[in-house]
Amino acid sequence: MKFAASVLAVILLAFPPAPAPATESHSAAPGDTHALPAAAHGAAPAPPMPGTSAGRHDDHGAVSGGGGPVPDAVIAAQRAALYQSAIGAGFGPQSPRDIDRAFGANARIFGTAPHHTRMNLCNIHLHEGAEHRGGDFTLYIGNGNGTGYGTGFAYSGRLTPDELAPFPRPVGATAHGAIEPGDTIEVHFVYTTADVRPGPTLGACLNDATGNPQLRVEAQVMVVVNDDTAPRFTTLAALSSVDGYAQAPNLPMTMGMPVVYQGSTTGPAYNEAGSPYQVTWSVRPQVMRVSIASLEAWFAGNVFEEDHAHGVRNLVIEPELLSPIQR
């Protein structure tokens, strides 16, 4: 996160992981089934965590072509494997996490990446189901198929019947299904300190002159609606050069004060192994509506060669694998 470009490609995209020490998908900042402690800022008692029978489910969590959903025991086993492979092995803080809970006990520290306007945007991609939990996205979709599809968190607010009206064509269809009105997505705008320009996978986030760039992910959770008056994904993901830096000038800036924390790369390839990569995360707590027709248009042609949503990593809940959030 020389890293070869092929390794970097693994970091953000849900592809098979690079070989892990002793024992990596999509983007940037690992656990057993212990409950999260209450955050220092006085949050309510911990909500049900994924992989427990108390988790909440909704209709958008159905898994197509993946054989799910799996029982809680599968998620519990993945958490146990992650804990065993990461605790005491020197891994830094992991992602994704509950952004409403500030507690963390991982002592590894690395420098916070610069503000995104002083870095180059190198990649944009999205996950179906929010990888993070908190803010307006607290509804647990379900365990999914055990490999990152049909899981994550959904928008906990209400949508109108018109917003939920079926779209006439499948959008981002894969063997795991397609995006439909009402689905929640988490969009990752990935930035690097390397002198690069936007392109496919995280391989676009470095060059031969910068082997260890700092990485930042600006994360925005969105709910897809069948409404042509909703913000357009093609506009939000438009690219330009600003003060010499590659930027997404329409990056949402009004979705609440971002929660900034130190974490890692994500994606289901890390469900049972710690990610060794260091990423500064900035996660907005409010959900933005986005037009499904505009998402279809973006999938039809973008410099990142993205044409579908990727799977999600299990929420990381073990305190030793989380950084403390400074509020």
Short mmCIF file of C-alpha atoms in Angstrom, two decimals:
data_model
loop_
_atom_site.label_atom_id
_atom_site.label_comp_id
_atom_site.label_asym_id
_atom_site.label_seq_id
_atom_site.Cartn_x
_atom_site.Cartn_y
_atom_site.Cartn_z
CA MET A 1 0.00 0.00 0.00
CA LYS A 2 9.28 -1.62 -4.64
CA PHE A 3 4.82 -2.43 -3.35
CA ALA A 4 4.23 -3.78 -6.87
CA ALA A 5 1.16 -2.39 -8.60
CA SER A 6 -0.33 -5.88 -8.57
CA VAL A 7 -0.16 -5.96 -4.77
CA LEU A 8 -1.67 -2.52 -4.50
CA ALA A 9 -4.55 -3.61 -6.68
CA VAL A 10 -5.44 -6.14 -4.03
CA ILE A 11 -5.59 -3.59 -1.28
CA LEU A 12 -8.86 -2.01 -2.24
CA LEU A 13 -10.57 -4.51 -4.49
CA ALA A 14 -12.19 -7.70 -3.32
CA PHE A 15 -9.68 -9.99 -4.96
CA PRO A 16 -7.69 -12.80 -3.32
CA PRO A 17 -5.25 -11.45 -0.72
CA ALA A 18 -1.54 -11.21 -1.10
CA PRO A 19 0.29 -13.78 1.03
CA ALA A 20 0.06 -12.75 4.65
CA PRO A 21 2.89 -13.11 7.11
CA ALA A 22 2.54 -16.46 8.90
CA THR A 23 -0.73 -17.21 8.58
CA GLU A 24 -5.11 -8.57 2.07
CA SER A 25 -9.55 -5.79 -1.85
CA HIS A 26 -10.79 -2.70 -1.96
CA SER A 27 -9.80 0.32 0.10
CA ALA A 28 -7.99 2.03 2.87
CA ALA A 29 -7.04 4.37 7.49
CA PRO A 30 -8.47 -6.74 12.22
CA GLY A 31 -11.44 -9.91 16.01
CA ASP A 32 -13.65 -12.19 17.93
CA THR A 33 -17.21 -11.79 19.15
CA HIS A 34 -16.47 -9.79 22.31
CA ALA A 35 -18.93 -6.93 22.71
CA LEU A 36 -17.78 -3.40 22.10
CA PRO A 37 -17.42 -1.30 25.24
CA ALA A 38 -19.42 1.91 25.42
CA ALA A 39 -17.57 4.84 23.85
CA ALA A 40 -15.97 7.44 26.04
CA HIS A 41 -18.37 10.08 24.80
CA GLY A 42 -21.33 8.43 26.51
CA ALA A 43 -22.97 6.44 23.75
CA ALA A 44 -25.89 4.16 24.46
CA PRO A 45 -25.24 0.49 25.32
CA ALA A 46 -23.54 -1.44 22.53
CA PRO A 47 -25.94 -2.51 19.75
CA PRO A 48 -26.13 -6.10 18.52
CA MET A 49 -23.01 -6.91 16.55
CA PRO A 50 -22.84 -8.77 13.26
CA GLY A 51 -22.59 -12.49 13.81
CA THR A 52 -25.02 -12.53 16.74
CA SER A 53 -28.61 -13.66 16.62
CA ALA A 54 -29.68 -10.22 17.81
CA GLY A 55 -28.42 -8.58 14.62
CA ARG A 56 -31.06 -6.78 12.57
CA HIS A 57 -31.88 -7.76 9.02
CA ASP A 58 -33.76 -6.22 6.11
CA ASP A 59 -34.86 -7.25 2.63
CA HIS A 60 -31.90 -5.60 0.90
CA GLY A 61 -29.53 -8.18 2.37
CA ALA A 62 -30.61 -11.04 0.12
CA VAL A 63 -27.74 -12.90 -1.47
CA SER A 64 -27.97 -13.97 -5.11
CA GLY A 65 -25.70 -16.65 -6.48
CA GLY A 66 -23.70 -16.88 -3.25
CA GLY A 67 -25.50 -19.59 -1.29
CA GLY A 68 -26.10 -17.41 1.80
CA PRO A 69 -26.96 -16.36 4.32
CA VAL A 70 -24.55 -18.24 6.56
CA PRO A 71 -25.24 -18.96 10.23
CA ASP A 72 -23.78 -16.86 13.03
CA ALA A 73 -21.19 -19.55 13.74
CA VAL A 74 -19.45 -18.83 10.41
CA ILE A 75 -19.00 -15.14 11.26
CA ALA A 76 -17.90 -16.03 14.79
CA ALA A 77 -15.25 -18.38 13.37
CA GLN A 78 -13.99 -15.67 11.03
CA ARG A 79 -13.69 -13.26 13.96
CA ALA A 80 -11.81 -15.85 15.97
CA ALA A 81 -9.41 -16.51 13.08
CA LEU A 82 -8.79 -12.80 12.66
CA TYR A 83 -8.11 -12.40 16.36
CA GLN A 84 -5.70 -15.31 16.42
CA SER A 85 -3.80 -14.13 13.34
CA ALA A 86 -3.59 -10.46 14.31
CA ILE A 87 -3.26 -10.17 18.09
CA GLY A 88 0.38 -10.17 19.09
CA ALA A 89 1.52 -10.20 15.45
CA GLY A 90 2.25 -6.46 15.29
CA PHE A 91 -0.71 -5.40 13.15
CA GLY A 92 -1.82 -1.80 13.41
CA PRO A 93 -5.41 -0.63 13.81
CA GLN A 94 -7.93 -2.17 11.45
CA SER A 95 -11.02 -1.11 9.48
CA PRO A 96 -14.00 -0.96 9.14
CA ARG A 97 -15.35 0.00 12.56
CA ASP A 98 -18.29 1.52 14.39
CA ILE A 99 -17.65 5.25 14.04
CA ASP A 100 -20.03 6.05 16.91
CA ARG A 101 -17.74 4.32 19.41
CA ALA A 102 -14.45 6.02 20.14
CA PHE A 103 -12.80 3.28 22.16
CA GLY A 104 -9.70 1.55 20.84
CA ALA A 105 -6.69 -0.11 22.45
CA ASN A 106 -4.29 -0.63 19.55
CA ALA A 107 -1.09 1.19 20.45
CA ARG A 108 0.56 1.35 17.02
CA ILE A 109 0.75 4.92 15.79
CA PHE A 110 1.39 6.27 12.30
CA GLY A 111 1.24 9.74 10.83
CA THR A 112 -2.12 11.14 9.78
CA ALA A 113 -2.27 11.67 6.03
CA PRO A 114 -2.55 15.26 4.76
CA HIS A 115 -5.89 16.86 3.96
CA HIS A 116 -7.31 15.32 0.80
CA THR A 117 -6.93 18.61 -1.09
CA ARG A 118 -3.15 18.22 -0.73
CA MET A 119 -3.13 14.67 -2.05
CA ASN A 120 -3.94 13.11 -5.42
CA LEU A 121 -7.20 11.25 -5.87
CA CYS A 122 -6.17 7.93 -7.34
CA ASN A 123 -9.22 5.66 -7.17
CA ILE A 124 -12.98 5.61 -6.58
CA HIS A 125 -14.87 2.41 -5.87
CA LEU A 126 -17.86 1.29 -3.84
CA HIS A 127 -19.13 -1.53 -1.66
CA GLU A 128 -22.71 -2.82 -1.52
CA GLY A 129 -23.70 -2.45 2.11
CA ALA A 130 -21.86 0.06 4.26
CA GLU A 131 -18.65 -1.39 5.63
CA HIS A 132 -18.67 1.03 8.55
CA ARG A 133 -21.45 1.28 11.11
CA GLY A 134 -22.76 4.44 12.77
CA GLY A 135 -24.49 7.71 12.04
CA ASP A 136 -27.42 7.11 9.66
CA PHE A 137 -26.31 3.57 8.75
CA THR A 138 -26.89 1.30 11.73
CA LEU A 139 -29.25 -1.36 10.35
CA TYR A 140 -27.40 -4.68 10.12
CA ILE A 141 -28.24 -6.27 6.77
CA GLY A 142 -27.37 -9.82 7.84
CA ASN A 143 -24.54 -12.33 7.72
CA GLY A 144 -24.65 -12.65 3.95
CA ASN A 145 -22.84 -15.49 2.20
CA GLY A 146 -19.76 -15.39 4.41
CA THR A 147 -17.53 -13.88 1.72
CA GLY A 148 -18.65 -10.25 1.89
CA TYR A 149 -21.88 -10.24 -0.11
CA GLY A 150 -25.33 -9.63 1.38
CA THR A 151 -23.88 -8.14 4.55
CA GLY A 152 -22.77 -4.81 5.99
CA PHE A 153 -25.01 -2.00 7.20
CA ALA A 154 -27.94 -0.16 5.64
CA TYR A 155 -29.48 3.29 5.82
CA SER A 156 -31.69 3.35 8.91
CA GLY A 157 -34.01 6.12 7.66
CA ARG A 158 -37.16 5.97 5.56
CA LEU A 159 -37.58 6.12 1.80
CA THR A 160 -40.71 6.91 -0.18
CA PRO A 161 -42.49 4.38 -2.41
CA ASP A 162 -41.42 6.42 -5.44
CA GLU A 163 -37.76 6.28 -4.37
CA LEU A 164 -38.07 2.50 -4.00
CA ALA A 165 -39.82 1.95 -7.34
CA PRO A 166 -38.12 -0.84 -9.34
CA PHE A 167 -35.56 0.26 -11.91
CA PRO A 168 -36.14 -1.26 -15.37
CA ARG A 169 -32.62 -2.63 -15.80
CA PRO A 170 -30.12 -4.45 -13.55
CA VAL A 171 -27.36 -2.12 -12.36
CA GLY A 172 -23.89 -3.45 -11.59
CA ALA A 173 -25.06 -7.04 -11.95
CA THR A 174 -22.71 -9.86 -10.92
CA ALA A 175 -23.16 -13.44 -9.77
CA HIS A 176 -24.00 -11.95 -6.37
CA GLY A 177 -26.91 -9.87 -7.67
CA ALA A 178 -27.42 -6.26 -8.75
CA ILE A 179 -27.90 -2.90 -7.06
CA GLU A 180 -31.55 -1.96 -6.61
CA PRO A 181 -33.39 1.12 -5.34
CA GLY A 182 -33.16 1.18 -1.55
CA ASP A 183 -29.73 -0.45 -1.41
CA THR A 184 -27.00 1.18 0.65
CA ILE A 185 -23.51 1.63 -0.79
CA GLU A 186 -20.30 2.93 0.76
CA VAL A 187 -18.20 4.94 -1.69
CA HIS A 188 -14.46 5.24 -1.15
CA PHE A 189 -12.61 8.21 -2.63
CA VAL A 190 -8.97 7.12 -2.26
CA TYR A 191 -6.13 9.64 -2.09
CA THR A 192 -2.35 9.23 -2.15
CA THR A 193 0.72 11.38 -1.61
CA ALA A 194 2.31 9.80 -4.69
CA ASP A 195 2.53 11.89 -7.88
CA VAL A 196 -0.05 9.93 -9.88
CA ARG A 197 -3.32 10.37 -11.72
CA PRO A 198 -6.62 8.49 -11.23
CA GLY A 199 -6.84 4.96 -12.56
CA PRO A 200 -8.00 1.38 -11.98
CA THR A 201 -7.37 -0.32 -8.61
CA LEU A 202 -5.00 0.88 -5.95
CA GLY A 203 -2.17 0.22 -8.35
CA ALA A 204 -2.96 3.75 -9.56
CA CYS A 205 -2.06 5.10 -6.12
CA LEU A 206 1.72 4.83 -6.41
CA ASN A 207 4.55 5.11 -8.86
CA ASP A 208 8.10 3.82 -8.95
CA ALA A 209 9.37 6.99 -7.25
CA THR A 210 7.10 6.55 -4.19
CA GLY A 211 7.09 3.08 -2.74
CA ASN A 212 5.33 3.92 0.51
CA PRO A 213 2.83 6.73 -0.08
CA GLN A 214 0.47 7.92 2.62
CA LEU A 215 -3.11 6.94 1.91
CA ARG A 216 -6.41 8.56 2.86
CA VAL A 217 -9.96 7.41 2.18
CA GLU A 218 -12.83 9.88 2.16
CA ALA A 219 -15.85 7.61 2.72
CA GLN A 220 -19.45 8.56 1.93
CA VAL A 221 -22.36 6.22 2.53
CA MET A 222 -25.18 6.61 0.00
CA VAL A 223 -28.63 5.12 -0.49
CA VAL A 224 -29.58 4.41 -4.09
CA VAL A 225 -33.00 5.73 -5.12
CA ASN A 226 -35.10 5.73 -8.27
CA ASP A 227 -35.26 9.51 -8.43
CA ASP A 228 -33.75 11.52 -11.26
CA THR A 229 -33.80 14.66 -9.08
CA ALA A 230 -31.45 13.06 -6.52
CA PRO A 231 -27.72 13.90 -6.69
CA ARG A 232 -26.00 12.28 -9.64
CA PHE A 233 -23.17 9.85 -9.03
CA THR A 234 -21.50 10.97 -12.25
CA THR A 235 -21.31 14.49 -10.83
CA LEU A 236 -20.10 13.41 -7.39
CA ALA A 237 -17.35 11.31 -8.99
CA ALA A 238 -16.31 13.89 -11.60
CA LEU A 239 -12.57 14.53 -11.80
CA SER A 240 -10.46 17.65 -12.31
CA SER A 241 -7.08 19.13 -11.46
CA VAL A 242 -7.08 21.65 -8.59
CA ASP A 243 -3.85 23.43 -7.68
CA GLY A 244 -1.95 20.68 -9.45
CA TYR A 245 -3.63 17.83 -7.56
CA ALA A 246 -6.04 15.27 -9.03
CA GLN A 247 -9.31 15.85 -7.20
CA ALA A 248 -13.01 15.00 -7.04
CA PRO A 249 -14.20 18.61 -6.67
CA ASN A 250 -17.79 17.56 -5.92
CA LEU A 251 -16.87 15.29 -3.01
CA PRO A 252 -19.80 15.60 -0.56
CA MET A 253 -18.92 18.09 2.18
CA THR A 254 -22.26 18.61 3.94
CA MET A 255 -22.95 15.12 5.29
CA GLY A 256 -21.88 15.87 8.86
CA MET A 257 -18.52 16.24 10.56
CA PRO A 258 -16.35 13.34 9.36
CA VAL A 259 -15.01 10.87 11.88
CA VAL A 260 -11.27 10.68 11.24
CA TYR A 261 -9.34 7.69 12.52
CA GLN A 262 -6.33 5.49 11.79
CA GLY A 263 -7.13 2.15 10.24
CA SER A 264 -6.34 -0.25 7.44
CA THR A 265 -7.51 -1.51 4.10
CA THR A 266 -10.82 -3.35 4.04
CA GLY A 267 -12.70 -5.88 1.92
CA PRO A 268 -13.67 -9.51 2.70
CA ALA A 269 -10.18 -10.82 1.90
CA TYR A 270 -9.30 -9.60 5.42
CA ASN A 271 -12.09 -11.36 7.31
CA GLU A 272 -9.63 -13.84 8.76
CA ALA A 273 -6.27 -12.06 8.38
CA GLY A 274 -5.01 -8.69 9.52
CA SER A 275 -4.35 -6.00 6.93
CA PRO A 276 -0.79 -4.64 7.19
CA TYR A 277 -1.55 -1.39 5.37
CA GLN A 278 -1.93 1.99 7.07
CA VAL A 279 -4.76 4.31 6.03
CA THR A 280 -6.23 7.53 7.39
CA TRP A 281 -10.02 7.29 7.23
CA SER A 282 -12.53 10.14 7.07
CA VAL A 283 -16.08 8.77 7.33
CA ARG A 284 -19.13 11.03 7.06
CA PRO A 285 -21.99 10.08 9.41
CA GLN A 286 -24.93 11.19 7.25
CA VAL A 287 -26.29 9.27 4.27
CA MET A 288 -26.70 10.89 0.86
CA ARG A 289 -29.36 9.85 -1.65
CA VAL A 290 -28.03 9.14 -5.14
CA SER A 291 -29.83 8.46 -8.43
CA ILE A 292 -29.64 4.84 -9.57
CA ALA A 293 -29.75 5.95 -13.22
CA SER A 294 -26.63 8.05 -12.66
CA LEU A 295 -24.85 5.12 -11.00
CA GLU A 296 -25.70 2.99 -14.03
CA ALA A 297 -24.21 5.71 -16.27
CA TRP A 298 -21.01 5.81 -14.20
CA PHE A 299 -20.63 2.04 -14.34
CA ALA A 300 -20.96 2.24 -18.14
CA GLY A 301 -17.70 4.18 -18.44
CA ASN A 302 -15.23 5.50 -15.88
CA VAL A 303 -11.45 5.79 -15.71
CA PHE A 304 -11.38 3.36 -12.78
CA GLU A 305 -12.93 0.53 -14.84
CA GLU A 306 -15.49 -0.05 -12.09
CA ASP A 307 -18.72 -1.74 -13.15
CA HIS A 308 -20.13 -3.22 -9.93
CA ALA A 309 -20.10 -2.91 -6.16
CA HIS A 310 -17.65 -4.95 -4.11
CA GLY A 311 -18.12 -7.05 -1.00
CA VAL A 312 -17.54 -5.85 2.54
CA ARG A 313 -15.29 -6.89 5.39
CA ASN A 314 -16.82 -7.92 8.70
CA LEU A 315 -17.03 -5.04 11.15
CA VAL A 316 -13.94 -5.03 13.36
CA ILE A 317 -15.03 -4.96 17.01
CA GLU A 318 -12.05 -6.16 19.06
CA PRO A 319 -10.62 -3.19 21.04
CA GLU A 320 -7.02 -4.36 20.55
CA LEU A 321 -7.53 -4.09 16.80
CA LEU A 322 -8.99 -0.57 16.85
CA SER A 323 -7.40 2.85 17.23
CA PRO A 324 -8.86 5.28 19.75
CA ILE A 325 -10.87 7.99 18.00
CA GLN A 326 -9.95 11.45 19.25
CA ARG A 327 -13.15 13.52 19.31
#
